[in-house]
Short mmCIF file of C-alpha atoms and ligand atoms in Angstrom, two decimals:
data_model
loop_
_atom_site.label_atom_id
_atom_site.label_comp_id
_atom_site.label_asym_id
_atom_site.label_seq_id
_atom_site.Cartn_x
_atom_site.Cartn_y
_atom_site.Cartn_z
CA MET A 407 12.53 -9.80 57.55
CA SER A 408 16.34 -9.50 57.81
CA GLN A 409 17.66 -7.50 60.56
CA GLU A 410 21.33 -7.52 59.71
CA ARG A 411 23.16 -4.23 60.22
CA HIS A 412 25.00 -3.02 57.00
CA LEU A 413 26.89 -0.16 58.43
CA GLU A 414 29.68 -0.31 55.81
CA ALA A 415 27.27 0.66 53.10
CA LEU A 416 26.66 4.02 55.05
CA THR A 417 30.20 4.87 55.70
CA HIS A 418 30.03 8.23 53.80
CA PRO A 419 29.55 11.04 56.25
CA ILE A 420 26.45 12.23 54.54
CA PHE A 421 24.52 9.27 55.97
CA LYS A 422 25.15 10.45 59.53
CA THR A 423 24.04 14.00 58.66
CA LEU A 424 20.96 12.52 56.95
CA SER A 425 20.30 10.41 60.00
CA LYS A 426 20.48 13.46 62.28
CA CYS A 427 18.14 15.45 60.00
CA ALA A 428 15.53 12.62 59.90
CA ASP A 429 15.60 12.28 63.69
CA ALA A 430 15.22 15.96 64.08
CA LEU A 431 12.17 16.05 61.88
CA ASP A 432 10.97 13.04 63.66
CA CYS A 433 10.46 10.97 60.57
CA GLU A 434 11.65 7.61 59.41
CA ALA A 435 13.88 7.63 56.56
CA TYR A 436 15.51 4.82 54.43
CA VAL A 437 18.02 4.50 51.69
CA ILE A 438 16.27 2.16 49.10
CA GLY A 439 16.57 0.74 45.64
CA GLY A 440 19.70 0.66 43.40
CA PHE A 441 22.08 1.92 46.08
CA VAL A 442 21.34 -1.03 48.34
CA ARG A 443 21.19 -3.51 45.52
CA ASP A 444 24.56 -2.53 44.06
CA TYR A 445 26.20 -2.28 47.47
CA LEU A 446 25.06 -5.99 48.22
CA LEU A 447 26.29 -7.10 44.86
CA ASN A 448 29.68 -5.53 45.42
CA ARG A 449 29.26 -3.25 42.45
CA GLY A 450 31.23 -0.52 43.99
CA THR A 451 29.68 2.37 46.01
CA PRO A 452 26.87 3.87 43.96
CA LYS A 453 26.69 7.64 43.53
CA ASP A 454 22.95 7.74 43.14
CA ILE A 455 21.16 7.63 46.50
CA ASP A 456 17.46 7.09 46.61
CA VAL A 457 15.94 8.21 50.08
CA VAL A 458 12.32 7.23 51.00
CA VAL A 459 10.80 9.22 53.79
CA LEU A 460 7.69 8.52 55.85
CA GLY A 461 6.64 11.87 55.58
CA SER A 462 7.85 14.63 53.35
CA GLY A 463 10.79 13.85 51.15
CA ILE A 464 11.12 17.74 50.28
CA ALA A 465 11.31 18.63 53.96
CA LEU A 466 14.06 16.10 54.59
CA ALA A 467 16.01 17.38 51.55
CA GLU A 468 15.68 20.99 52.72
CA LYS A 469 16.78 20.02 56.22
CA LEU A 470 19.86 18.20 54.85
CA SER A 471 20.81 21.05 52.59
CA GLU A 472 20.83 23.33 55.60
CA ALA A 473 23.03 20.95 57.45
CA LEU A 474 25.63 20.47 54.58
CA ALA A 475 28.57 22.80 53.83
CA ASN A 476 27.85 25.41 51.19
CA GLN A 477 23.96 24.31 51.47
CA PRO A 478 23.52 22.80 48.05
CA GLU A 479 20.61 23.67 46.11
CA VAL A 480 17.39 21.62 46.65
CA THR A 481 15.64 20.97 43.26
CA VAL A 482 11.92 20.38 43.85
CA PHE A 483 9.60 18.46 41.78
CA LYS A 484 6.29 19.77 43.19
CA ASN A 485 4.10 17.48 41.07
CA TYR A 486 5.74 14.45 42.36
CA GLY A 487 6.45 15.44 45.83
CA THR A 488 10.09 14.68 45.28
CA ALA A 489 13.37 16.63 45.68
CA MET A 490 16.90 16.27 44.61
CA ILE A 491 20.31 17.46 45.96
CA LYS A 492 23.72 17.23 44.25
CA TYR A 493 26.41 17.06 46.67
CA GLN A 494 30.12 16.40 45.72
CA ASP A 495 29.91 13.56 43.32
CA LEU A 496 26.58 12.26 44.77
CA VAL A 497 22.93 12.75 43.53
CA LEU A 498 20.39 12.32 46.28
CA GLU A 499 16.79 11.83 45.59
CA PHE A 500 14.20 12.11 48.20
CA VAL A 501 10.56 10.83 47.90
CA GLY A 502 7.75 10.36 50.43
CA ALA A 503 6.76 6.73 50.91
CA ARG A 504 3.75 5.91 48.65
CA LYS A 505 0.85 3.58 48.48
CA GLU A 506 0.76 3.80 44.73
CA SER A 507 3.21 2.96 42.09
CA TYR A 508 6.62 4.87 42.27
CA THR A 509 7.20 6.04 38.77
CA ARG A 510 9.15 9.28 38.23
CA ASP A 511 7.35 10.15 35.02
CA SER A 512 4.11 8.32 35.37
CA ARG A 513 1.25 10.45 33.77
CA ASN A 514 -0.76 10.37 36.93
CA PRO A 515 1.52 11.07 39.76
CA VAL A 516 -0.06 9.74 42.91
CA VAL A 517 1.07 11.15 46.20
CA GLU A 518 -0.96 9.31 48.69
CA ASN A 519 1.26 8.67 51.70
CA GLY A 520 1.99 4.99 52.51
CA SER A 521 4.02 3.01 54.97
CA LEU A 522 7.45 1.74 54.03
CA GLU A 523 6.01 -1.70 53.08
CA ASP A 524 3.41 0.07 50.83
CA ASP A 525 6.23 1.85 49.08
CA GLN A 526 8.29 -1.36 48.85
CA ASN A 527 5.35 -3.23 47.35
CA ARG A 528 5.00 -0.74 44.54
CA ARG A 529 8.43 -0.92 43.49
CA ASP A 530 9.57 -2.81 40.47
CA PHE A 531 11.59 -5.96 41.73
CA THR A 532 12.39 -7.52 44.98
CA ILE A 533 16.20 -6.65 44.49
CA ASN A 534 15.21 -3.03 44.11
CA ALA A 535 12.99 -2.83 47.25
CA LEU A 536 15.70 -3.44 49.76
CA ALA A 537 15.80 -0.62 52.20
CA LEU A 538 18.53 0.42 54.81
CA GLY A 539 17.34 2.27 57.98
CA LEU A 540 18.77 5.83 58.38
CA ASN A 541 17.39 6.85 61.81
CA LYS A 542 19.41 6.50 64.88
CA GLU A 543 17.78 3.31 66.25
CA ASN A 544 17.68 1.43 62.82
CA PHE A 545 20.88 2.95 61.40
CA GLY A 546 22.13 0.56 58.70
CA ILE A 547 19.40 -2.13 59.40
CA LEU A 548 18.27 -3.94 56.29
CA VAL A 549 14.51 -4.00 55.73
CA ASP A 550 13.88 -6.84 53.33
CA PRO A 551 10.16 -8.01 53.51
CA PHE A 552 10.27 -9.91 50.02
CA GLU A 553 13.41 -11.90 50.41
CA GLY A 554 15.32 -9.48 48.12
CA VAL A 555 18.60 -10.66 49.39
CA LYS A 556 17.77 -14.25 48.60
CA ALA A 557 16.82 -13.16 45.08
CA LEU A 558 20.11 -11.31 44.81
CA GLU A 559 21.76 -14.62 45.81
CA GLU A 560 19.78 -16.73 43.50
CA LYS A 561 20.23 -14.21 40.66
CA ARG A 562 16.55 -13.75 40.19
CA ILE A 563 14.32 -10.98 38.99
CA ILE A 564 11.01 -11.24 40.88
CA THR A 565 8.24 -8.64 41.35
CA PRO A 566 7.00 -7.83 44.74
CA LEU A 567 3.33 -8.02 43.65
CA SER A 568 1.81 -10.11 41.14
CA PRO A 569 3.84 -9.51 37.87
CA GLY A 570 0.89 -8.40 35.96
CA VAL A 571 0.19 -5.53 38.55
CA THR A 572 3.74 -4.50 38.77
CA PHE A 573 4.18 -4.16 34.95
CA SER A 574 0.81 -2.47 34.54
CA ASP A 575 1.95 0.20 37.07
CA ASP A 576 4.74 1.12 34.71
CA PRO A 577 5.28 -1.05 31.44
CA LEU A 578 8.82 0.20 31.18
CA ARG A 579 9.57 -2.26 33.91
CA MET A 580 9.23 -5.11 31.28
CA LEU A 581 12.35 -3.63 29.80
CA ARG A 582 13.86 -3.03 33.09
CA ALA A 583 13.49 -6.66 34.03
CA ILE A 584 15.30 -7.64 30.70
CA ARG A 585 17.92 -4.92 31.29
CA PHE A 586 18.84 -6.24 34.77
CA ALA A 587 18.81 -9.71 33.61
CA SER A 588 21.18 -8.72 30.89
CA GLN A 589 23.34 -6.35 33.10
CA LEU A 590 23.64 -8.59 36.05
CA ASN A 591 23.27 -11.95 34.31
CA PHE A 592 20.16 -12.78 36.37
CA ILE A 593 17.22 -14.95 35.55
CA ILE A 594 13.61 -13.51 35.14
CA ALA A 595 11.27 -15.58 37.22
CA PRO A 596 9.10 -17.64 34.88
CA GLU A 597 5.85 -15.91 36.03
CA ALA A 598 7.26 -12.42 35.25
CA LEU A 599 8.49 -13.57 31.96
CA GLU A 600 5.10 -14.75 31.03
CA ALA A 601 3.58 -11.53 32.17
CA ILE A 602 5.92 -9.64 29.88
CA THR A 603 4.83 -11.74 26.96
CA ALA A 604 1.25 -11.05 27.86
CA HIS A 605 1.54 -7.37 28.56
CA LYS A 606 4.18 -6.59 25.80
CA ASP A 607 1.92 -4.31 23.74
CA ARG A 608 1.71 -1.97 26.68
CA ILE A 609 5.21 -0.83 25.85
CA SER A 610 3.55 1.44 23.36
CA ILE A 611 2.58 4.10 26.14
CA ILE A 612 6.28 4.38 27.00
CA SER A 613 8.29 7.10 25.58
CA ASN A 614 11.09 6.27 23.18
CA GLU A 615 13.70 8.08 25.28
CA ARG A 616 12.90 5.81 28.29
CA ILE A 617 13.05 2.70 26.02
CA VAL A 618 16.39 3.74 24.42
CA ASP A 619 17.71 4.41 27.80
CA GLU A 620 17.16 0.80 28.75
CA ILE A 621 18.39 -0.52 25.50
CA ASN A 622 21.65 1.50 25.82
CA LYS A 623 22.09 0.01 29.19
CA MET A 624 21.67 -3.51 27.75
CA MET A 625 24.04 -2.55 25.11
CA ALA A 626 26.64 -1.57 27.74
CA SER A 627 26.46 -4.83 29.44
CA ASP A 628 28.97 -7.62 29.29
CA THR A 629 26.70 -9.87 27.08
CA PRO A 630 24.28 -7.58 25.45
CA THR A 631 22.48 -10.22 23.52
CA LEU A 632 21.07 -11.75 26.82
CA GLY A 633 18.84 -8.73 26.71
CA PHE A 634 18.04 -8.99 22.94
CA GLU A 635 17.34 -12.64 23.19
CA LEU A 636 14.88 -11.97 26.06
CA MET A 637 13.20 -9.07 24.10
CA HIS A 638 12.87 -11.45 21.20
CA LYS A 639 11.51 -14.24 23.39
CA THR A 640 8.92 -12.01 24.96
CA GLY A 641 7.87 -10.32 21.65
CA LEU A 642 9.05 -6.94 22.62
CA LEU A 643 11.74 -6.89 20.10
CA PRO A 644 9.55 -6.48 16.98
CA LEU A 645 7.67 -3.67 18.56
CA ILE A 646 10.92 -1.76 19.31
CA LEU A 647 13.36 -2.77 16.66
CA PRO A 648 11.46 -4.57 13.91
CA GLU A 649 14.31 -4.10 11.53
CA LEU A 650 16.09 -6.82 13.51
CA THR A 651 13.26 -9.47 13.66
CA ALA A 652 12.79 -9.02 9.98
CA LEU A 653 16.29 -10.75 9.69
CA GLN A 654 15.16 -13.85 11.19
CA GLY A 655 14.60 -16.99 9.31
CA ILE A 656 16.26 -19.19 6.70
CA GLU A 657 14.84 -19.54 3.40
CA GLU A 658 15.55 -22.36 0.93
CA ILE A 659 15.12 -22.38 -2.76
CA GLU A 660 16.51 -24.98 -4.97
CA GLY A 661 18.48 -26.46 -2.26
CA GLN A 662 20.27 -23.16 -1.50
CA LYS A 663 19.95 -21.59 1.86
CA HIS A 664 21.08 -18.29 3.42
CA LYS A 665 22.07 -17.93 6.89
CA ASP A 666 19.75 -16.60 9.65
CA ASN A 667 20.87 -13.14 9.75
CA PHE A 668 19.12 -12.36 13.12
CA TRP A 669 21.09 -14.90 15.06
CA HIS A 670 24.31 -14.04 13.20
CA THR A 671 23.78 -10.42 14.22
CA LEU A 672 23.44 -11.27 17.81
CA GLU A 673 26.61 -13.39 17.85
CA VAL A 674 28.44 -10.46 15.99
CA VAL A 675 27.20 -8.23 18.86
CA ASP A 676 28.55 -10.51 21.58
CA ASN A 677 31.79 -10.95 19.67
CA ILE A 678 32.36 -7.25 19.34
CA SER A 679 31.47 -6.68 23.08
CA LYS A 680 34.46 -8.60 23.98
CA ASN A 681 36.68 -6.11 22.20
CA THR A 682 35.08 -2.77 22.87
CA GLU A 683 32.92 -0.95 25.29
CA ASN A 684 31.92 1.69 22.87
CA ILE A 685 28.17 1.36 22.73
CA TRP A 686 28.04 2.97 19.35
CA LEU A 687 30.31 0.41 17.86
CA ARG A 688 28.06 -2.09 19.31
CA TRP A 689 25.18 -0.46 17.82
CA ALA A 690 26.84 -0.58 14.52
CA ALA A 691 27.27 -4.36 15.08
CA LEU A 692 23.62 -4.68 15.90
CA LEU A 693 22.52 -2.84 12.85
CA HIS A 694 25.19 -3.90 10.26
CA ASP A 695 22.96 -6.28 8.41
CA ILE A 696 19.58 -4.64 8.68
CA GLY A 697 19.60 -3.82 4.96
CA LYS A 698 19.52 -7.54 4.25
CA ALA A 699 15.88 -8.02 4.83
CA PRO A 700 14.80 -5.41 2.05
CA THR A 701 17.42 -6.45 -0.43
CA LYS A 702 17.15 -10.16 -0.31
CA ARG A 703 16.86 -11.84 -3.76
CA PHE A 704 17.19 -15.20 -5.23
CA ASP A 705 19.23 -15.50 -8.32
CA LYS A 706 19.22 -18.80 -10.19
CA LYS A 707 22.79 -18.43 -11.11
CA VAL A 708 24.31 -17.15 -7.96
CA GLY A 709 21.79 -18.18 -5.17
CA TRP A 710 20.91 -15.66 -2.41
CA THR A 711 22.08 -12.04 -2.93
CA PHE A 712 21.75 -8.92 -0.76
CA HIS A 713 23.04 -6.38 -3.21
CA GLY A 714 23.58 -2.91 -1.83
CA HIS A 715 22.34 -3.93 1.63
CA GLU A 716 25.09 -1.86 3.19
CA PHE A 717 23.82 1.30 1.43
CA VAL A 718 20.19 0.50 2.26
CA GLY A 719 21.15 -0.38 5.90
CA SER A 720 22.83 2.96 6.41
CA LYS A 721 19.73 4.75 5.29
CA MET A 722 17.69 2.58 7.55
CA VAL A 723 19.94 3.54 10.57
CA TYR A 724 18.83 7.28 10.14
CA LYS A 725 15.16 6.19 10.05
CA LEU A 726 15.48 4.10 13.11
CA PHE A 727 17.47 6.50 15.12
CA LYS A 728 14.64 9.19 14.30
CA ARG A 729 11.85 6.84 15.08
CA LEU A 730 13.36 6.12 18.49
CA HIS A 731 14.25 9.68 19.26
CA MET A 732 17.75 8.87 19.34
CA PRO A 733 20.49 11.64 18.78
CA LEU A 734 20.70 12.44 15.01
CA ASN A 735 24.33 13.61 15.63
CA GLU A 736 27.84 12.43 14.88
CA LYS A 737 27.07 9.13 16.77
CA MET A 738 24.26 8.43 14.29
CA LYS A 739 26.70 9.26 11.30
CA TYR A 740 29.42 7.03 12.87
CA VAL A 741 26.96 4.16 13.04
CA GLN A 742 25.91 4.87 9.42
CA LYS A 743 29.33 5.03 8.21
CA LEU A 744 30.35 1.79 9.69
CA VAL A 745 27.15 -0.16 8.42
CA LEU A 746 27.82 1.52 5.02
CA MET A 747 31.50 0.26 5.05
CA SER A 748 30.77 -3.04 6.88
CA SER A 749 31.63 -5.37 3.96
CA ARG A 750 34.70 -3.45 2.72
CA PRO A 751 37.41 -5.32 4.78
CA ILE A 752 35.75 -8.60 4.28
CA VAL A 753 35.91 -8.31 0.47
CA LEU A 754 39.50 -7.56 1.01
CA ALA A 755 39.99 -10.50 3.41
CA GLU A 756 38.51 -12.79 0.98
CA ASP A 757 40.91 -11.76 -1.84
CA TYR A 758 44.60 -10.89 -2.37
CA VAL A 759 44.99 -7.89 -0.37
CA THR A 760 46.58 -5.13 -2.41
CA ASP A 761 48.18 -1.86 -1.10
CA ALA A 762 45.86 0.21 -3.23
CA ALA A 763 42.80 -1.39 -1.93
CA VAL A 764 43.98 -0.85 1.71
CA ARG A 765 44.83 2.66 0.98
CA ARG A 766 41.21 3.30 -0.29
CA LEU A 767 39.82 1.61 2.73
CA VAL A 768 41.83 3.90 4.99
CA PHE A 769 40.97 6.88 3.13
CA ASP A 770 37.18 6.18 3.16
CA ALA A 771 36.93 4.97 6.66
CA GLY A 772 39.22 7.82 8.04
CA GLU A 773 39.61 8.01 11.71
CA HIS A 774 37.21 4.97 12.10
CA VAL A 775 39.28 2.60 10.35
CA GLU A 776 40.15 0.67 13.59
CA ASP A 777 36.79 0.44 14.66
CA LEU A 778 35.67 -0.89 11.21
CA MET A 779 38.24 -3.64 11.51
CA THR A 780 36.95 -4.52 14.91
CA LEU A 781 33.51 -4.76 13.44
CA CYS A 782 34.60 -6.94 10.59
CA GLU A 783 36.49 -9.34 12.87
CA ALA A 784 33.45 -9.81 14.88
CA ASP A 785 31.44 -10.49 11.81
CA ILE A 786 33.32 -13.85 11.34
CA THR A 787 30.80 -16.24 12.67
CA THR A 788 31.38 -19.08 10.18
CA LYS A 789 31.60 -22.45 11.88
CA ASN A 790 33.94 -23.66 9.14
CA PRO A 791 37.37 -23.75 10.86
CA TYR A 792 39.25 -23.49 7.57
CA LYS A 793 37.40 -20.54 6.52
CA LYS A 794 37.54 -18.83 9.94
CA LYS A 795 41.35 -19.18 10.20
CA LYS A 796 41.66 -17.94 6.63
CA TYR A 797 39.70 -14.81 7.26
CA LYS A 798 41.40 -14.12 10.51
CA ASN A 799 44.81 -14.43 8.86
CA ASN A 800 43.71 -12.13 6.14
CA PHE A 801 42.47 -9.65 8.63
CA LYS A 802 45.77 -9.72 10.33
CA ILE A 803 47.36 -9.05 6.94
CA VAL A 804 44.92 -6.16 6.27
CA ARG A 805 45.62 -4.69 9.70
CA GLN A 806 49.38 -4.93 9.09
CA LYS A 807 48.99 -3.23 5.60
CA ILE A 808 46.79 -0.53 7.03
CA GLU A 809 49.74 0.45 9.45
CA GLU A 810 52.35 0.16 6.63
CA VAL A 811 50.35 2.25 4.17
CA GLU A 812 49.34 4.83 6.75
CA ALA A 813 52.91 5.25 7.91
CA ARG A 814 54.00 5.73 4.32
CA ASP A 815 51.15 7.64 2.77
CA HIS A 816 49.04 9.29 5.56
CA VAL A 817 45.68 9.00 3.89
CA ARG A 818 43.72 8.52 7.03
CA ASN A 819 43.08 12.22 7.38
CA PHE A 820 43.78 12.96 3.78
CA GLN A 821 44.44 16.66 2.98
CA PRO A 822 44.94 17.46 -0.79
CA PRO A 823 48.78 17.97 -1.02
CA VAL A 824 48.19 20.75 -3.79
CA SER A 825 45.35 23.19 -3.00
CA GLY A 826 42.65 24.20 -5.61
CA GLU A 827 44.03 27.75 -5.30
CA GLU A 828 47.58 26.61 -6.40
CA ILE A 829 45.97 24.74 -9.38
CA MET A 830 44.15 27.93 -10.20
CA ASN A 831 47.25 29.98 -10.05
CA THR A 832 49.52 27.68 -12.00
CA PHE A 833 47.23 27.45 -14.99
CA GLY A 834 45.69 30.85 -14.58
CA LEU A 835 42.20 29.40 -14.26
CA LYS A 836 39.05 30.81 -12.77
CA PRO A 837 36.81 28.51 -10.57
CA SER A 838 36.08 25.64 -12.96
CA LYS A 839 35.43 21.94 -13.34
CA GLU A 840 39.11 21.44 -14.49
CA ILE A 841 40.29 22.23 -10.90
CA GLY A 842 38.16 19.57 -9.51
CA MET A 843 39.17 17.08 -12.18
CA ILE A 844 42.93 17.80 -11.37
CA LYS A 845 42.32 17.42 -7.73
CA GLU A 846 40.43 14.27 -8.10
CA ALA A 847 43.15 12.88 -10.48
CA ILE A 848 45.93 13.66 -7.86
CA LYS A 849 43.85 11.94 -5.14
CA GLU A 850 43.33 8.92 -7.26
CA ALA A 851 47.00 8.74 -8.20
CA ILE A 852 47.95 8.67 -4.56
CA LEU A 853 45.36 6.05 -3.68
CA GLU A 854 46.34 3.84 -6.63
CA GLY A 855 50.05 4.15 -5.37
CA ASP A 856 51.10 5.71 -8.72
CA ILE A 857 52.58 8.80 -6.83
CA PRO A 858 53.53 9.12 -3.21
CA ASN A 859 51.49 11.54 -1.07
CA ASP A 860 53.75 14.44 -0.89
CA TYR A 861 53.68 17.99 -2.35
CA GLN A 862 56.54 17.60 -5.03
CA ALA A 863 55.16 14.48 -6.54
CA ALA A 864 51.65 15.77 -6.57
CA TYR A 865 52.99 19.10 -8.16
CA THR A 866 54.68 17.39 -10.94
CA PHE A 867 51.63 15.09 -11.40
CA MET A 868 49.33 18.18 -11.60
CA LEU A 869 51.42 19.68 -14.31
CA ALA A 870 51.29 16.61 -16.54
CA LYS A 871 47.47 16.21 -15.91
CA GLY A 872 46.96 19.98 -16.68
CA LYS A 873 48.90 19.48 -19.88
CA SER A 874 46.83 16.40 -20.82
CA LEU A 875 43.62 18.60 -20.43
CA GLY A 876 45.14 21.25 -22.76
CA LEU A 877 46.09 23.85 -20.16
CA THR A 878 49.34 25.72 -20.08
CA LYS A 879 51.26 26.84 -17.07
CA THR A 880 51.14 30.51 -16.58
CA ALA A 881 52.75 30.91 -13.11
N1 CTP B 1675 11.76 2.05 40.35
C1 CTP B 1675 10.63 1.42 40.13
N2 CTP B 1675 9.94 1.28 38.83
C2 CTP B 1675 10.66 2.00 37.89
C3 CTP B 1675 11.84 2.74 38.03
C4 CTP B 1675 12.39 2.73 39.35
O1 CTP B 1675 10.08 0.86 41.01
N3 CTP B 1675 10.08 1.90 36.65
C5 CTP B 1675 12.25 2.07 41.67
C6 CTP B 1675 13.21 0.85 42.05
O2 CTP B 1675 13.06 0.72 43.27
C7 CTP B 1675 14.64 1.42 41.74
C8 CTP B 1675 14.50 2.92 42.17
O3 CTP B 1675 13.08 3.35 41.79
O4 CTP B 1675 15.65 0.69 42.38
C9 CTP B 1675 15.41 3.74 41.49
O5 CTP B 1675 15.17 3.86 40.10
P1 CTP B 1675 16.50 4.11 39.04
O6 CTP B 1675 17.36 5.14 39.53
O7 CTP B 1675 15.72 4.40 37.77
O8 CTP B 1675 17.25 2.73 39.01
P2 CTP B 1675 18.19 1.92 39.92
O9 CTP B 1675 17.43 0.73 40.36
O10 CTP B 1675 18.80 2.83 40.70
O11 CTP B 1675 19.19 1.27 38.82
P3 CTP B 1675 20.03 1.94 37.67
O12 CTP B 1675 20.83 3.09 38.31
O13 CTP B 1675 20.92 0.86 37.16
O14 CTP B 1675 19.12 2.40 36.62
#
């Protein structure tokens, strides 16, 4: 057991106050878990502080609150025997040391008191079981009974108990193992990886919200696909995101093959992650091809086709978000839109790039046009250097044209230059389909480049269009 003193981790004045409170209550207390792990990994000073108490966590929280300026509120979770204090930018959580598993939302919270070692035993990984003493005589001393520091140095995810026991205590830990591996670029110990594979079906008892939380953390890591590959390898992926595994495989008919869209997708996610931290854009990359499984056809003349996969995929996004209890809000709509439009710039980049096509792209993508371009550039995974260069160059041209066209025509947040009301007044019309036709014709003329996007040109165009519809100007 390491006895090194880590005073630097506890420089925040709150720890001295906490120390005094614990001594006053005559109970041992330790900072444990993610705070210690992240401090030892030099991942900055964590703001979430988990405190384990040999005694009552609630009593220590209350004592601390009394000792702090403004006596912050203590939120008590009676069922679990835990308490929380928000103080400045810190969130402190207090829990009594337990013999049984530590899971905040386990269905059968067990509150049987235990020793520090009992508590450390029932935590998920050795790197999360590191504890720093808070009492006067052991202030800052690291308690590391399972070689958690060694595991940190060796970048290994190991369970304190036999992995089957640790994962049965809380099956979410299978995903946590994968998430930490992805986030920290660690290796999961082979026995643990085997246990995940063996126990994967138990993930079904975990709420979608907790699952999505972990997936989002994977998604936010530098190389998200480390996580997706591990989920794939252990068999968790088809239980959580079957739409992705359905993309796996290469079929060959009459000598014609299509690419493996699963591995392609992972490559796209890693590519995009180098260019954006927006996890919703990363989600769009993950889901951009999901419509390809249900739309795959073989045509003797043209080979493999995935007609309409973008539209089908965008509908699937909604179902997937709904199933996983993800927010059905503007984030979902954003992902849907990017999936729906995901082939548009590619079609442009394959061909001669006209201003009109770019204007339509900007009009349809609106404020997300930049993100759409980022997605499409990430989508270039061809191993053919000639094609790669060609697509990249064409995307450069598309980007340039987007800027030029936008500077001139302002179609990104298009507002009709002539209002429906003005059309009605000009031709003395009541609400009718002609108004819509004229408005649409003006928009089309602007997007095609027949007229500039300004009031005068649109007004003149409106008069001509009205005339062609047999209308006469009355005002
Ligand atoms: N823990 C556990 N089993 C879980 C969840 C948490 O044993 N299913 C323990 C671990 O010791 C963990 C601590 O509770 O370190 C705090 O959990 P949490 O705040 O969820 O995670 P952190 O480890 O702090 O990491 P992060 O903030 O990155 O989620």
